[in-house]
Coordinates of C-alpha atoms in Angstrom, one line a residue:
X132 CA 2.2 -5.3 -11.7
X133 CA 1.1 -4.0 -8.4
X134 CA -2.6 -4.9 -8.8
X135 CA -4.0 -7.6 -6.4
X136 CA -7.4 -9.2 -6.7
X137 CA -10.3 -10.6 -4.6
X138 CA -10.4 -14.4 -5.1
X139 CA -13.4 -14.9 -2.8
X140 CA -15.6 -12.2 -1.1
X141 CA -16.9 -13.0 2.3
X142 CA -20.3 -11.9 3.5
X143 CA -19.8 -10.4 7.0
X144 CA -16.6 -8.4 7.0
X145 CA -15.1 -10.4 9.9
X146 CA -12.0 -11.9 8.3
X147 CA -9.8 -11.4 5.3
X148 CA -7.0 -13.8 4.3
X149 CA -4.4 -11.9 2.3
X150 CA -2.1 -14.3 0.4
X151 CA 1.0 -14.0 -1.8
X152 CA 2.5 -16.7 -4.0
X153 CA 1.4 -20.3 -3.8
X154 CA -0.7 -19.9 -0.7
X155 CA -3.8 -18.8 -2.5
X156 CA -5.2 -22.3 -2.9
X157 CA -4.7 -23.0 0.8
X158 CA -6.5 -19.8 1.6
X159 CA -9.4 -20.7 -0.5
X160 CA -9.6 -24.1 1.1
X161 CA -9.3 -22.6 4.6
X162 CA -12.2 -20.2 3.7
X163 CA -14.4 -23.1 2.7
X164 CA -13.6 -24.9 6.0
X165 CA -14.3 -21.7 8.0
X166 CA -17.8 -21.6 6.4
X167 CA -18.6 -24.8 8.4
X168 CA -18.1 -22.7 11.6
X169 CA -20.2 -19.8 10.4
X170 CA -17.2 -17.6 9.4
X171 CA -17.4 -16.1 5.9
X172 CA -13.8 -15.1 5.0
X173 CA -12.7 -12.9 2.1
X174 CA -9.6 -14.2 0.3
X175 CA -7.4 -11.7 -1.5
X176 CA -4.4 -12.5 -3.7
X177 CA -1.7 -9.7 -3.5
X178 CA 0.0 -11.2 -6.7
X179 CA 3.0 -8.9 -6.2
X180 CA 5.0 -7.9 -3.1
X181 CA 6.4 -4.7 -4.7
X182 CA 4.6 -2.6 -5.4
X183 CA 2.0 -3.5 -2.8
X184 CA -1.6 -2.8 -3.9
X185 CA -2.4 -0.2 -1.3
X186 CA -5.9 0.4 -2.6
X187 CA -6.8 -3.3 -2.1
X188 CA -5.0 -3.4 1.3
X189 CA -6.9 -0.3 2.5
X190 CA -10.2 -1.9 1.4
X191 CA -9.4 -5.1 3.3
X192 CA -8.4 -3.1 6.5
X193 CA -11.5 -0.9 6.3
X194 CA -14.0 -3.6 5.6
X195 CA -12.8 -6.4 7.8
X196 CA -12.1 -6.7 11.6
X197 CA -9.2 -9.2 11.1
X198 CA -6.6 -9.5 8.3
X199 CA -4.3 -12.5 8.2
X200 CA -1.4 -12.4 5.8
X201 CA -0.1 -15.8 4.4
X202 CA 3.2 -16.1 2.6
X203 CA 5.6 -18.7 1.6
X204 CA 9.0 -19.3 3.1
X205 CA 9.8 -17.3 6.3
X206 CA 7.4 -14.8 7.8
X207 CA 8.5 -11.3 7.5
X208 CA 8.9 -10.0 3.9
X209 CA 5.3 -9.7 2.7
X210 CA 3.8 -9.3 6.2
X211 CA 6.3 -6.6 7.1
X212 CA 5.3 -4.6 4.1
X213 CA 1.6 -5.0 4.8
X214 CA 2.1 -4.0 8.5
X215 CA 4.2 -1.0 7.6
X216 CA 1.6 0.2 5.0
X217 CA -1.2 -0.2 7.5
X218 CA 0.7 1.6 10.2
X219 CA 1.3 4.5 7.9
X220 CA -2.4 4.5 6.9
X221 CA -3.5 4.6 10.6
X222 CA -5.3 1.3 10.5
X223 CA -4.2 0.5 14.1
X224 CA -5.1 3.9 15.6
X225 CA -8.7 3.0 16.6
X226 CA -9.8 6.5 15.5
X227 CA -13.4 6.4 14.3
X228 CA -13.5 2.5 14.5
X229 CA -12.1 -0.4 16.3
X230 CA -8.4 -1.0 15.6
X231 CA -7.6 -3.6 13.0
X232 CA -6.3 -7.0 14.1
X233 CA -3.4 -8.2 11.9
X234 CA -1.7 -11.6 12.1
X235 CA 0.8 -13.3 9.9
X236 CA 1.3 -17.0 8.9

């Protein structure tokens, strides 16, 4: 437990889709569709909400300009944990690089 995985690695570091639960297939399909517009998205599967894979999250935040979390049910549980972890890690500070853009779906 607590170990996520990369399901699809993008090429340009512009966008990462970070999913939990049954949203992985939708993320992979979205990544394929984004390719048609020249956007190469990384798709990561958190696999567990607790404990959150901080090493994977840190890699996503450092190597991508935008991270979008996708979760089942209501927005808030998984995305709130991701947001808190990134806040504590300084991902939004803009020190040494552009601040990360984080959105939840």
